[in-house]
Backbone as XML, in Angstrom:
<?xml version="1.0"?>
<chain id="A" units="angstrom">
  <residue number="1" name="MET">
    <atom name="N" x="86.492" y="87.968" z="85.690"/>
    <atom name="CA" x="87.919" y="88.427" z="85.725"/>
    <atom name="C" x="88.590" y="87.449" z="87.263"/>
  </residue>
  <residue number="2" name="LYS">
    <atom name="N" x="89.308" y="86.829" z="87.364"/>
    <atom name="CA" x="89.945" y="86.364" z="88.822"/>
    <atom name="C" x="91.353" y="86.896" z="89.026"/>
  </residue>
  <residue number="3" name="ILE">
    <atom name="N" x="91.608" y="87.568" z="89.934"/>
    <atom name="CA" x="92.781" y="88.074" z="90.295"/>
    <atom name="C" x="93.273" y="87.148" z="91.566"/>
  </residue>
  <residue number="4" name="ARG">
    <atom name="N" x="94.287" y="86.495" z="91.852"/>
    <atom name="CA" x="94.830" y="85.988" z="92.651"/>
    <atom name="C" x="96.075" y="86.592" z="93.368"/>
  </residue>
  <residue number="5" name="VAL">
    <atom name="N" x="96.125" y="86.356" z="94.494"/>
    <atom name="CA" x="97.482" y="87.337" z="95.428"/>
    <atom name="C" x="97.861" y="86.095" z="96.188"/>
  </residue>
  <residue number="6" name="GLU">
    <atom name="N" x="99.166" y="85.342" z="95.585"/>
    <atom name="CA" x="99.793" y="84.336" z="96.398"/>
    <atom name="C" x="100.854" y="85.099" z="97.325"/>
  </residue>
  <residue number="7" name="ARG">
    <atom name="N" x="100.568" y="84.970" z="98.618"/>
    <atom name="CA" x="101.676" y="86.070" z="99.714"/>
    <atom name="C" x="102.756" y="84.842" z="99.758"/>
  </residue>
  <residue number="8" name="GLY">
    <atom name="N" x="103.964" y="85.519" z="100.012"/>
    <atom name="CA" x="105.062" y="84.978" z="100.734"/>
    <atom name="C" x="105.071" y="85.134" z="102.120"/>
  </residue>
  <residue number="9" name="PRO">
    <atom name="N" x="105.922" y="84.603" z="102.872"/>
    <atom name="CA" x="105.976" y="84.773" z="104.238"/>
    <atom name="C" x="106.215" y="86.096" z="104.611"/>
  </residue>
  <residue number="10" name="SER">
    <atom name="N" x="105.591" y="86.664" z="105.819"/>
    <atom name="CA" x="106.076" y="88.302" z="106.413"/>
    <atom name="C" x="107.315" y="88.104" z="106.693"/>
  </residue>
  <residue number="11" name="ALA">
    <atom name="N" x="108.240" y="89.216" z="106.173"/>
    <atom name="CA" x="109.500" y="89.448" z="106.580"/>
    <atom name="C" x="110.014" y="91.054" z="106.573"/>
  </residue>
  <residue number="12" name="HIS">
    <atom name="N" x="110.888" y="91.371" z="107.340"/>
    <atom name="CA" x="111.409" y="92.800" z="107.191"/>
    <atom name="C" x="110.419" y="93.671" z="107.231"/>
  </residue>
  <residue number="13" name="GLY">
    <atom name="N" x="109.090" y="93.734" z="108.112"/>
    <atom name="CA" x="108.101" y="94.566" z="108.049"/>
    <atom name="C" x="107.156" y="94.524" z="106.915"/>
  </residue>
  <residue number="14" name="ALA">
    <atom name="N" x="107.442" y="93.499" z="106.109"/>
    <atom name="CA" x="106.274" y="93.292" z="104.607"/>
    <atom name="C" x="105.987" y="92.286" z="104.109"/>
  </residue>
  <residue number="15" name="THR">
    <atom name="N" x="104.943" y="92.112" z="103.323"/>
    <atom name="CA" x="104.680" y="90.684" z="103.044"/>
    <atom name="C" x="104.689" y="90.908" z="101.605"/>
  </residue>
  <residue number="16" name="ILE">
    <atom name="N" x="105.708" y="90.386" z="100.678"/>
    <atom name="CA" x="105.711" y="90.409" z="99.222"/>
    <atom name="C" x="105.129" y="88.905" z="98.329"/>
  </residue>
  <residue number="17" name="GLY">
    <atom name="N" x="104.298" y="89.557" z="97.499"/>
    <atom name="CA" x="103.486" y="88.392" z="97.034"/>
    <atom name="C" x="103.606" y="88.441" z="95.327"/>
  </residue>
  <residue number="18" name="GLU">
    <atom name="N" x="103.005" y="87.601" z="94.856"/>
    <atom name="CA" x="102.376" y="87.315" z="93.377"/>
    <atom name="C" x="101.257" y="87.556" z="93.063"/>
  </residue>
  <residue number="19" name="LEU">
    <atom name="N" x="100.897" y="88.640" z="91.980"/>
    <atom name="CA" x="99.740" y="88.888" z="91.672"/>
    <atom name="C" x="99.454" y="88.160" z="90.121"/>
  </residue>
  <residue number="20" name="LEU">
    <atom name="N" x="98.742" y="87.324" z="90.124"/>
    <atom name="CA" x="97.883" y="86.665" z="88.932"/>
    <atom name="C" x="96.631" y="87.100" z="88.333"/>
  </residue>
  <residue number="21" name="ILE">
    <atom name="N" x="96.307" y="87.213" z="87.162"/>
    <atom name="CA" x="95.175" y="87.437" z="86.153"/>
    <atom name="C" x="94.869" y="86.230" z="85.941"/>
  </residue>
  <residue number="22" name="ASP">
    <atom name="N" x="93.636" y="85.609" z="85.887"/>
    <atom name="CA" x="93.337" y="83.949" z="85.341"/>
    <atom name="C" x="94.374" y="83.425" z="85.310"/>
  </residue>
  <residue number="23" name="GLY">
    <atom name="N" x="95.264" y="83.478" z="86.069"/>
    <atom name="CA" x="96.276" y="82.316" z="86.397"/>
    <atom name="C" x="97.468" y="83.025" z="85.678"/>
  </residue>
  <residue number="24" name="ALA">
    <atom name="N" x="97.527" y="83.805" z="85.043"/>
    <atom name="CA" x="98.855" y="84.532" z="84.470"/>
    <atom name="C" x="99.659" y="85.481" z="85.417"/>
  </residue>
  <residue number="25" name="PHE">
    <atom name="N" x="100.817" y="85.257" z="85.465"/>
    <atom name="CA" x="101.486" y="86.400" z="86.444"/>
    <atom name="C" x="101.433" y="87.549" z="85.575"/>
  </residue>
  <residue number="26" name="GLU">
    <atom name="N" x="101.031" y="88.657" z="86.615"/>
    <atom name="CA" x="100.803" y="90.037" z="86.225"/>
    <atom name="C" x="101.872" y="90.833" z="87.000"/>
  </residue>
  <residue number="27" name="CYS">
    <atom name="N" x="102.241" y="90.927" z="88.243"/>
    <atom name="CA" x="103.065" y="91.673" z="88.676"/>
    <atom name="C" x="103.379" y="91.137" z="90.254"/>
  </residue>
  <residue number="28" name="TYR">
    <atom name="N" x="104.262" y="91.916" z="91.037"/>
    <atom name="CA" x="104.218" y="91.425" z="92.231"/>
    <atom name="C" x="103.434" y="92.384" z="93.148"/>
  </residue>
  <residue number="29" name="THR">
    <atom name="N" x="103.299" y="92.090" z="94.527"/>
    <atom name="CA" x="102.616" y="92.835" z="95.447"/>
    <atom name="C" x="103.499" y="93.173" z="96.796"/>
  </residue>
  <residue number="30" name="CYS">
    <atom name="N" x="103.438" y="94.144" z="97.259"/>
    <atom name="CA" x="103.791" y="94.577" z="98.694"/>
    <atom name="C" x="102.346" y="94.744" z="99.503"/>
  </residue>
  <residue number="31" name="GLU">
    <atom name="N" x="102.530" y="94.417" z="100.508"/>
    <atom name="CA" x="101.320" y="94.450" z="101.769"/>
    <atom name="C" x="102.234" y="94.627" z="102.914"/>
  </residue>
  <residue number="32" name="ASP">
    <atom name="N" x="101.143" y="94.906" z="104.168"/>
    <atom name="CA" x="101.796" y="94.902" z="105.402"/>
    <atom name="C" x="102.067" y="93.284" z="105.910"/>
  </residue>
  <residue number="33" name="VAL">
    <atom name="N" x="102.544" y="93.355" z="107.409"/>
    <atom name="CA" x="102.624" y="92.155" z="107.712"/>
    <atom name="C" x="101.064" y="91.283" z="108.100"/>
  </residue>
  <residue number="34" name="VAL">
    <atom name="N" x="101.394" y="90.107" z="107.876"/>
    <atom name="CA" x="100.538" y="89.322" z="107.969"/>
    <atom name="C" x="100.212" y="89.085" z="109.702"/>
  </residue>
  <residue number="35" name="ARG">
    <atom name="N" x="99.216" y="89.241" z="110.365"/>
    <atom name="CA" x="98.919" y="89.118" z="111.663"/>
    <atom name="C" x="97.799" y="88.279" z="112.453"/>
  </residue>
  <residue number="36" name="GLU">
    <atom name="N" x="97.924" y="87.874" z="113.280"/>
    <atom name="CA" x="96.537" y="87.066" z="114.091"/>
    <atom name="C" x="95.744" y="88.294" z="114.474"/>
  </residue>
  <residue number="37" name="GLU">
    <atom name="N" x="96.198" y="89.407" z="115.078"/>
    <atom name="CA" x="95.387" y="90.309" z="115.611"/>
    <atom name="C" x="95.830" y="91.536" z="115.033"/>
  </residue>
  <residue number="38" name="LYS">
    <atom name="N" x="94.750" y="92.342" z="114.636"/>
    <atom name="CA" x="94.966" y="93.577" z="113.622"/>
    <atom name="C" x="95.658" y="94.841" z="114.579"/>
  </residue>
  <residue number="39" name="ILE">
    <atom name="N" x="96.668" y="95.196" z="113.914"/>
    <atom name="CA" x="97.221" y="96.422" z="114.512"/>
    <atom name="C" x="96.909" y="97.373" z="113.226"/>
  </residue>
  <residue number="40" name="HIS">
    <atom name="N" x="96.346" y="98.601" z="113.641"/>
    <atom name="CA" x="95.617" y="99.628" z="112.945"/>
    <atom name="C" x="97.051" y="100.248" z="111.841"/>
  </residue>
  <residue number="41" name="GLY">
    <atom name="N" x="96.599" y="100.049" z="110.377"/>
    <atom name="CA" x="97.835" y="100.610" z="109.902"/>
    <atom name="C" x="99.066" y="99.772" z="109.462"/>
  </residue>
  <residue number="42" name="GLN">
    <atom name="N" x="98.842" y="98.613" z="110.093"/>
    <atom name="CA" x="100.329" y="97.797" z="110.199"/>
    <atom name="C" x="99.953" y="96.484" z="109.983"/>
  </residue>
  <residue number="43" name="THR">
    <atom name="N" x="98.971" y="96.084" z="109.364"/>
    <atom name="CA" x="98.562" y="94.666" z="109.306"/>
    <atom name="C" x="97.532" y="94.437" z="107.838"/>
  </residue>
  <residue number="44" name="ALA">
    <atom name="N" x="97.969" y="93.087" z="107.214"/>
    <atom name="CA" x="97.407" y="92.978" z="105.866"/>
    <atom name="C" x="96.262" y="92.299" z="106.095"/>
  </residue>
  <residue number="45" name="ILE">
    <atom name="N" x="95.605" y="92.254" z="105.034"/>
    <atom name="CA" x="94.111" y="92.158" z="105.125"/>
    <atom name="C" x="93.867" y="90.474" z="105.380"/>
  </residue>
  <residue number="46" name="PRO">
    <atom name="N" x="92.857" y="90.026" z="105.803"/>
    <atom name="CA" x="92.972" y="88.847" z="105.814"/>
    <atom name="C" x="92.372" y="88.041" z="104.497"/>
  </residue>
  <residue number="47" name="PRO">
    <atom name="N" x="93.028" y="86.754" z="104.286"/>
    <atom name="CA" x="92.991" y="85.867" z="103.276"/>
    <atom name="C" x="91.449" y="85.614" z="103.140"/>
  </residue>
  <residue number="48" name="GLY">
    <atom name="N" x="91.023" y="85.486" z="101.617"/>
    <atom name="CA" x="89.802" y="85.357" z="101.301"/>
    <atom name="C" x="89.449" y="86.056" z="99.834"/>
  </residue>
  <residue number="49" name="THR">
    <atom name="N" x="88.279" y="85.864" z="99.487"/>
    <atom name="CA" x="87.864" y="86.361" z="98.086"/>
    <atom name="C" x="87.168" y="87.533" z="98.111"/>
  </residue>
  <residue number="50" name="TYR">
    <atom name="N" x="87.477" y="88.530" z="97.498"/>
    <atom name="CA" x="86.619" y="89.866" z="97.450"/>
    <atom name="C" x="86.581" y="90.520" z="96.154"/>
  </residue>
  <residue number="51" name="SER">
    <atom name="N" x="85.258" y="91.066" z="96.149"/>
    <atom name="CA" x="84.521" y="91.749" z="94.705"/>
    <atom name="C" x="85.579" y="93.042" z="94.552"/>
  </residue>
  <residue number="52" name="VAL">
    <atom name="N" x="85.690" y="93.155" z="93.516"/>
    <atom name="CA" x="86.847" y="94.696" z="93.025"/>
    <atom name="C" x="86.007" y="95.551" z="92.191"/>
  </residue>
  <residue number="53" name="VAL">
    <atom name="N" x="85.628" y="96.942" z="92.690"/>
    <atom name="CA" x="85.151" y="97.725" z="91.775"/>
    <atom name="C" x="85.932" y="98.684" z="91.756"/>
  </residue>
  <residue number="54" name="ILE">
    <atom name="N" x="85.593" y="99.838" z="90.882"/>
    <atom name="CA" x="86.805" y="101.017" z="91.054"/>
    <atom name="C" x="85.617" y="102.148" z="91.431"/>
  </residue>
  <residue number="55" name="THR">
    <atom name="N" x="86.202" y="102.892" z="92.412"/>
    <atom name="CA" x="85.396" y="104.113" z="92.791"/>
    <atom name="C" x="86.268" y="105.318" z="93.395"/>
  </residue>
  <residue number="56" name="PRO">
    <atom name="N" x="85.776" y="106.557" z="93.179"/>
    <atom name="CA" x="86.567" y="107.600" z="93.414"/>
    <atom name="C" x="87.197" y="107.362" z="94.927"/>
  </residue>
  <residue number="57" name="SER">
    <atom name="N" x="88.617" y="107.677" z="95.259"/>
    <atom name="CA" x="89.221" y="107.582" z="96.257"/>
    <atom name="C" x="89.447" y="109.388" z="96.586"/>
  </residue>
  <residue number="58" name="GLN">
    <atom name="N" x="88.641" y="109.518" z="97.573"/>
    <atom name="CA" x="89.120" y="110.673" z="98.721"/>
    <atom name="C" x="90.635" y="111.186" z="98.883"/>
  </residue>
  <residue number="59" name="ARG">
    <atom name="N" x="90.973" y="110.084" z="99.278"/>
    <atom name="CA" x="92.491" y="110.273" z="99.911"/>
    <atom name="C" x="93.324" y="110.595" z="98.726"/>
  </residue>
  <residue number="60" name="PHE">
    <atom name="N" x="93.263" y="109.860" z="97.462"/>
    <atom name="CA" x="93.936" y="110.007" z="96.499"/>
    <atom name="C" x="93.800" y="110.613" z="95.269"/>
  </residue>
  <residue number="61" name="LYS">
    <atom name="N" x="92.523" y="111.376" z="95.351"/>
    <atom name="CA" x="91.913" y="112.196" z="94.479"/>
    <atom name="C" x="91.885" y="111.614" z="93.146"/>
  </residue>
  <residue number="62" name="ARG">
    <atom name="N" x="91.652" y="110.168" z="92.992"/>
    <atom name="CA" x="91.116" y="109.766" z="91.594"/>
    <atom name="C" x="90.530" y="108.034" z="91.976"/>
  </residue>
  <residue number="63" name="ASP">
    <atom name="N" x="90.204" y="107.768" z="90.768"/>
    <atom name="CA" x="89.456" y="106.663" z="90.601"/>
    <atom name="C" x="90.692" y="105.333" z="90.900"/>
  </residue>
  <residue number="64" name="LEU">
    <atom name="N" x="90.189" y="104.593" z="91.875"/>
    <atom name="CA" x="90.966" y="103.415" z="92.283"/>
    <atom name="C" x="90.369" y="102.400" z="92.513"/>
  </residue>
  <residue number="65" name="PRO">
    <atom name="N" x="91.054" y="100.905" z="92.086"/>
    <atom name="CA" x="90.089" y="99.733" z="92.577"/>
    <atom name="C" x="90.039" y="99.762" z="94.027"/>
  </residue>
  <residue number="66" name="LEU">
    <atom name="N" x="88.519" y="98.986" z="94.517"/>
    <atom name="CA" x="88.538" y="98.769" z="96.018"/>
    <atom name="C" x="87.893" y="97.492" z="96.265"/>
  </residue>
  <residue number="67" name="LEU">
    <atom name="N" x="88.433" y="96.847" z="97.187"/>
    <atom name="CA" x="88.292" y="95.606" z="97.572"/>
    <atom name="C" x="86.993" y="95.626" z="98.456"/>
  </residue>
  <residue number="68" name="GLN">
    <atom name="N" x="85.836" y="94.964" z="98.401"/>
    <atom name="CA" x="84.521" y="95.164" z="98.833"/>
    <atom name="C" x="84.631" y="94.001" z="99.750"/>
  </residue>
  <residue number="69" name="ASN">
    <atom name="N" x="83.692" y="94.734" z="101.375"/>
    <atom name="CA" x="83.452" y="93.890" z="102.185"/>
    <atom name="C" x="84.664" y="93.160" z="102.626"/>
  </residue>
  <residue number="70" name="VAL">
    <atom name="N" x="86.051" y="93.725" z="103.240"/>
    <atom name="CA" x="87.205" y="93.123" z="103.844"/>
    <atom name="C" x="86.587" y="93.177" z="105.486"/>
  </residue>
  <residue number="71" name="PRO">
    <atom name="N" x="86.544" y="92.104" z="106.104"/>
    <atom name="CA" x="86.392" y="91.746" z="107.414"/>
    <atom name="C" x="87.178" y="92.918" z="108.291"/>
  </residue>
  <residue number="72" name="ASN">
    <atom name="N" x="86.846" y="93.709" z="108.924"/>
    <atom name="CA" x="87.514" y="94.542" z="109.874"/>
    <atom name="C" x="88.406" y="95.590" z="109.419"/>
  </residue>
  <residue number="73" name="PHE">
    <atom name="N" x="88.321" y="96.018" z="108.168"/>
    <atom name="CA" x="89.022" y="96.913" z="107.382"/>
    <atom name="C" x="88.220" y="97.440" z="106.290"/>
  </residue>
  <residue number="74" name="GLU">
    <atom name="N" x="88.489" y="98.856" z="106.313"/>
    <atom name="CA" x="87.489" y="99.580" z="105.545"/>
    <atom name="C" x="88.303" y="100.451" z="104.341"/>
  </residue>
  <residue number="75" name="GLY">
    <atom name="N" x="88.102" y="100.693" z="102.875"/>
    <atom name="CA" x="88.825" y="101.388" z="102.252"/>
    <atom name="C" x="90.150" y="100.921" z="101.764"/>
  </residue>
  <residue number="76" name="ILE">
    <atom name="N" x="89.843" y="99.367" z="101.482"/>
    <atom name="CA" x="91.535" y="98.650" z="101.232"/>
    <atom name="C" x="91.353" y="98.651" z="99.580"/>
  </residue>
  <residue number="77" name="ARG">
    <atom name="N" x="92.181" y="99.466" z="98.825"/>
    <atom name="CA" x="92.392" y="99.809" z="97.649"/>
    <atom name="C" x="93.863" y="98.894" z="97.032"/>
  </residue>
  <residue number="78" name="ILE">
    <atom name="N" x="93.749" y="99.299" z="96.010"/>
    <atom name="CA" x="94.891" y="98.625" z="94.987"/>
    <atom name="C" x="95.641" y="100.285" z="94.668"/>
  </residue>
  <residue number="79" name="HIS">
    <atom name="N" x="96.739" y="100.458" z="95.105"/>
    <atom name="CA" x="97.277" y="101.898" z="94.413"/>
    <atom name="C" x="99.049" y="101.583" z="94.450"/>
  </residue>
  <residue number="80" name="PRO">
    <atom name="N" x="99.538" y="102.305" z="93.591"/>
    <atom name="CA" x="100.927" y="102.781" z="93.691"/>
    <atom name="C" x="101.618" y="102.790" z="94.940"/>
  </residue>
  <residue number="81" name="GLY">
    <atom name="N" x="102.565" y="102.309" z="95.423"/>
    <atom name="CA" x="103.608" y="102.366" z="96.670"/>
    <atom name="C" x="104.631" y="101.499" z="96.829"/>
  </residue>
  <residue number="82" name="ASN">
    <atom name="N" x="105.700" y="101.585" z="97.124"/>
    <atom name="CA" x="106.729" y="100.793" z="97.174"/>
    <atom name="C" x="107.064" y="100.254" z="98.161"/>
  </residue>
  <residue number="83" name="THR">
    <atom name="N" x="106.781" y="100.332" z="99.649"/>
    <atom name="CA" x="106.974" y="99.725" z="100.907"/>
    <atom name="C" x="105.970" y="99.434" z="101.936"/>
  </residue>
  <residue number="84" name="SER">
    <atom name="N" x="105.891" y="98.704" z="102.446"/>
    <atom name="CA" x="104.857" y="98.606" z="103.450"/>
    <atom name="C" x="104.593" y="99.843" z="104.487"/>
  </residue>
  <residue number="85" name="ALA">
    <atom name="N" x="105.461" y="100.972" z="104.382"/>
    <atom name="CA" x="105.249" y="102.201" z="105.166"/>
    <atom name="C" x="103.990" y="102.841" z="104.118"/>
  </residue>
  <residue number="86" name="ASP">
    <atom name="N" x="103.787" y="102.449" z="102.655"/>
    <atom name="CA" x="103.239" y="103.394" z="101.954"/>
    <atom name="C" x="101.831" y="102.722" z="102.073"/>
  </residue>
  <residue number="87" name="THR">
    <atom name="N" x="101.529" y="101.803" z="102.769"/>
    <atom name="CA" x="100.032" y="101.245" z="102.614"/>
    <atom name="C" x="99.328" y="101.242" z="104.324"/>
  </residue>
  <residue number="88" name="GLU">
    <atom name="N" x="98.366" y="100.996" z="104.381"/>
    <atom name="CA" x="97.468" y="100.751" z="105.769"/>
    <atom name="C" x="96.761" y="99.490" z="105.341"/>
  </residue>
  <residue number="89" name="GLY">
    <atom name="N" x="97.017" y="98.264" z="104.922"/>
    <atom name="CA" x="96.244" y="97.236" z="104.394"/>
    <atom name="C" x="96.004" y="97.556" z="103.104"/>
  </residue>
  <residue number="90" name="CYS">
    <atom name="N" x="96.389" y="98.383" z="102.189"/>
    <atom name="CA" x="96.163" y="98.260" z="100.852"/>
    <atom name="C" x="97.092" y="97.438" z="100.167"/>
  </residue>
  <residue number="91" name="ILE">
    <atom name="N" x="96.739" y="97.095" z="98.881"/>
    <atom name="CA" x="97.963" y="96.391" z="98.017"/>
    <atom name="C" x="98.345" y="96.863" z="97.041"/>
  </residue>
  <residue number="92" name="LEU">
    <atom name="N" x="99.859" y="96.857" z="97.158"/>
    <atom name="CA" x="100.741" y="97.744" z="96.392"/>
    <atom name="C" x="101.360" y="97.046" z="95.113"/>
  </residue>
  <residue number="93" name="PRO">
    <atom name="N" x="100.939" y="96.846" z="93.883"/>
    <atom name="CA" x="101.574" y="96.406" z="92.937"/>
    <atom name="C" x="103.132" y="96.651" z="92.285"/>
  </residue>
  <residue number="94" name="GLY">
    <atom name="N" x="103.838" y="96.113" z="92.061"/>
    <atom name="CA" x="105.163" y="96.503" z="91.416"/>
    <atom name="C" x="105.604" y="95.410" z="90.352"/>
  </residue>
  <residue number="95" name="ARG">
    <atom name="N" x="106.616" y="96.051" z="89.603"/>
    <atom name="CA" x="107.142" y="94.980" z="88.334"/>
    <atom name="C" x="108.324" y="94.404" z="88.741"/>
  </residue>
  <residue number="96" name="THR">
    <atom name="N" x="109.252" y="95.062" z="90.019"/>
    <atom name="CA" x="110.268" y="94.344" z="90.153"/>
    <atom name="C" x="110.246" y="93.895" z="91.873"/>
  </residue>
  <residue number="97" name="ARG">
    <atom name="N" x="110.978" y="93.560" z="92.571"/>
    <atom name="CA" x="110.547" y="93.072" z="93.863"/>
    <atom name="C" x="111.960" y="92.741" z="94.495"/>
  </residue>
  <residue number="98" name="THR">
    <atom name="N" x="111.869" y="93.207" z="95.906"/>
    <atom name="CA" x="113.133" y="92.693" z="96.904"/>
    <atom name="C" x="112.346" y="91.932" z="97.853"/>
  </residue>
  <residue number="99" name="ASP">
    <atom name="N" x="113.282" y="91.663" z="98.932"/>
    <atom name="CA" x="112.440" y="90.588" z="100.219"/>
    <atom name="C" x="111.511" y="91.669" z="100.634"/>
  </residue>
  <residue number="100" name="ARG">
    <atom name="N" x="111.342" y="93.125" z="100.833"/>
    <atom name="CA" x="110.682" y="94.067" z="101.444"/>
    <atom name="C" x="110.092" y="95.162" z="100.555"/>
  </residue>
  <residue number="101" name="THR">
    <atom name="N" x="110.452" y="95.208" z="99.268"/>
    <atom name="CA" x="109.882" y="96.062" z="98.601"/>
    <atom name="C" x="109.628" y="95.921" z="97.024"/>
  </residue>
  <residue number="102" name="VAL">
    <atom name="N" x="108.650" y="96.478" z="96.535"/>
    <atom name="CA" x="107.984" y="96.430" z="94.852"/>
    <atom name="C" x="108.773" y="97.559" z="94.493"/>
  </residue>
  <residue number="103" name="GLY">
    <atom name="N" x="109.270" y="97.630" z="93.206"/>
    <atom name="CA" x="109.636" y="98.712" z="92.225"/>
    <atom name="C" x="108.786" y="98.849" z="91.041"/>
  </residue>
  <residue number="104" name="GLU">
    <atom name="N" x="108.920" y="100.371" z="90.332"/>
    <atom name="CA" x="108.136" y="100.107" z="89.332"/>
    <atom name="C" x="106.801" y="100.148" z="89.475"/>
  </residue>
  <residue number="105" name="SER">
    <atom name="N" x="106.346" y="100.866" z="90.561"/>
    <atom name="CA" x="104.856" y="100.592" z="91.134"/>
    <atom name="C" x="103.952" y="101.104" z="90.242"/>
  </residue>
  <residue number="106" name="ARG">
    <atom name="N" x="104.237" y="102.500" z="89.754"/>
    <atom name="CA" x="103.327" y="103.088" z="88.990"/>
    <atom name="C" x="103.142" y="102.463" z="87.436"/>
  </residue>
  <residue number="107" name="ALA">
    <atom name="N" x="104.153" y="101.698" z="86.968"/>
    <atom name="CA" x="104.040" y="101.178" z="85.748"/>
    <atom name="C" x="103.201" y="99.809" z="86.213"/>
  </residue>
  <residue number="108" name="ALA">
    <atom name="N" x="103.166" y="99.228" z="86.795"/>
    <atom name="CA" x="102.847" y="97.706" z="87.225"/>
    <atom name="C" x="101.019" y="98.344" z="87.547"/>
  </residue>
  <residue number="109" name="PHE">
    <atom name="N" x="100.978" y="99.455" z="88.282"/>
    <atom name="CA" x="99.516" y="99.585" z="88.774"/>
    <atom name="C" x="98.837" y="99.916" z="87.387"/>
  </residue>
  <residue number="110" name="ASN">
    <atom name="N" x="99.471" y="101.145" z="86.666"/>
    <atom name="CA" x="98.747" y="101.316" z="85.580"/>
    <atom name="C" x="98.098" y="100.312" z="84.711"/>
  </residue>
  <residue number="111" name="ALA">
    <atom name="N" x="99.240" y="99.161" z="84.728"/>
    <atom name="CA" x="98.976" y="98.124" z="83.629"/>
    <atom name="C" x="97.605" y="97.310" z="84.187"/>
  </residue>
  <residue number="112" name="LEU">
    <atom name="N" x="97.637" y="97.159" z="85.507"/>
    <atom name="CA" x="96.693" y="96.385" z="86.495"/>
    <atom name="C" x="95.576" y="97.171" z="86.301"/>
  </residue>
  <residue number="113" name="TYR">
    <atom name="N" x="95.300" y="98.440" z="86.588"/>
    <atom name="CA" x="94.351" y="99.136" z="86.541"/>
    <atom name="C" x="93.519" y="99.134" z="85.214"/>
  </residue>
  <residue number="114" name="ALA">
    <atom name="N" x="94.266" y="99.349" z="83.883"/>
    <atom name="CA" x="93.413" y="99.137" z="82.735"/>
    <atom name="C" x="93.044" y="97.731" z="82.803"/>
  </residue>
  <residue number="115" name="LYS">
    <atom name="N" x="93.494" y="96.870" z="83.017"/>
    <atom name="CA" x="92.790" y="95.673" z="82.952"/>
    <atom name="C" x="91.800" y="95.541" z="83.635"/>
  </residue>
  <residue number="116" name="ILE">
    <atom name="N" x="91.527" y="95.904" z="84.981"/>
    <atom name="CA" x="90.518" y="95.644" z="85.843"/>
    <atom name="C" x="89.410" y="96.228" z="85.228"/>
  </residue>
  <residue number="117" name="GLN">
    <atom name="N" x="89.792" y="97.644" z="84.579"/>
    <atom name="CA" x="88.858" y="98.899" z="84.199"/>
    <atom name="C" x="88.221" y="98.011" z="83.087"/>
  </residue>
  <residue number="118" name="GLN">
    <atom name="N" x="88.849" y="97.647" z="81.971"/>
    <atom name="CA" x="88.545" y="96.588" z="80.877"/>
    <atom name="C" x="87.461" y="95.670" z="81.391"/>
  </residue>
  <residue number="119" name="GLY">
    <atom name="N" x="87.904" y="94.606" z="82.436"/>
    <atom name="CA" x="86.844" y="93.593" z="82.499"/>
    <atom name="C" x="85.512" y="94.425" z="83.183"/>
  </residue>
  <residue number="120" name="LEU">
    <atom name="N" x="85.674" y="94.993" z="83.885"/>
    <atom name="CA" x="84.502" y="95.728" z="84.625"/>
    <atom name="C" x="83.459" y="96.212" z="83.396"/>
  </residue>
  <residue number="121" name="ASN">
    <atom name="N" x="84.106" y="97.105" z="82.382"/>
    <atom name="CA" x="83.461" y="97.490" z="81.292"/>
    <atom name="C" x="82.718" y="96.998" z="80.178"/>
  </residue>
  <residue number="122" name="ASP">
    <atom name="N" x="83.641" y="95.606" z="80.362"/>
    <atom name="CA" x="83.206" y="94.381" z="79.423"/>
    <atom name="C" x="81.918" y="93.335" z="80.328"/>
  </residue>
  <residue number="123" name="GLY">
    <atom name="N" x="81.477" y="94.025" z="81.689"/>
    <atom name="CA" x="80.377" y="93.521" z="82.110"/>
    <atom name="C" x="81.152" y="92.051" z="83.059"/>
  </residue>
  <residue number="124" name="ASP">
    <atom name="N" x="82.308" y="91.774" z="83.245"/>
    <atom name="CA" x="82.916" y="90.865" z="83.881"/>
    <atom name="C" x="82.524" y="91.241" z="85.600"/>
  </residue>
  <residue number="125" name="THR">
    <atom name="N" x="82.630" y="90.279" z="86.388"/>
    <atom name="CA" x="82.866" y="90.230" z="87.679"/>
    <atom name="C" x="84.314" y="90.205" z="88.105"/>
  </residue>
  <residue number="126" name="VAL">
    <atom name="N" x="84.843" y="91.071" z="88.715"/>
    <atom name="CA" x="86.159" y="90.916" z="89.211"/>
    <atom name="C" x="86.228" y="90.851" z="90.710"/>
  </residue>
  <residue number="127" name="THR">
    <atom name="N" x="87.293" y="89.679" z="90.750"/>
    <atom name="CA" x="87.228" y="89.329" z="92.329"/>
    <atom name="C" x="88.765" y="89.276" z="92.372"/>
  </residue>
  <residue number="128" name="MET">
    <atom name="N" x="89.313" y="89.216" z="93.767"/>
    <atom name="CA" x="90.479" y="89.094" z="93.986"/>
    <atom name="C" x="90.722" y="87.971" z="94.999"/>
  </residue>
  <residue number="129" name="GLU">
    <atom name="N" x="91.379" y="87.038" z="94.906"/>
    <atom name="CA" x="91.667" y="85.911" z="96.028"/>
    <atom name="C" x="93.110" y="86.337" z="96.582"/>
  </residue>
  <residue number="130" name="ILE">
    <atom name="N" x="92.799" y="86.246" z="97.733"/>
    <atom name="CA" x="94.502" y="86.403" z="98.785"/>
    <atom name="C" x="94.439" y="85.249" z="99.452"/>
  </residue>
  <residue number="131" name="VAL">
    <atom name="N" x="95.907" y="84.339" z="99.064"/>
    <atom name="CA" x="96.191" y="83.222" z="99.524"/>
    <atom name="C" x="97.257" y="83.352" z="100.499"/>
  </residue>
</chain>
């Protein structure tokens, strides 16, 4: 399974994008601002392709998708949230969007999580490319 996040420009303290699964639109995304130099808790992860696994999250007390081997970042997950204030580098899915937020995030997350989990259960390699 190939997940691709196509980011729009950072504006109003957030980066809104579109998430596609195997080329088909799935949902919108909200991330921190893209920066040349990392500011802890306020910077989007670098563009690249990352393996995705599902592991227990101590912070959220549940299993969540985890992006592996993100340079200079740890614990980058996909989880519900609506604004860049809800993330520290993680990717927030949403069914609706504005220029700085995503909406219906839990519904978007639940649908995305089910697809990732099914892909992993089927033995697929799941990757996320961020562009």
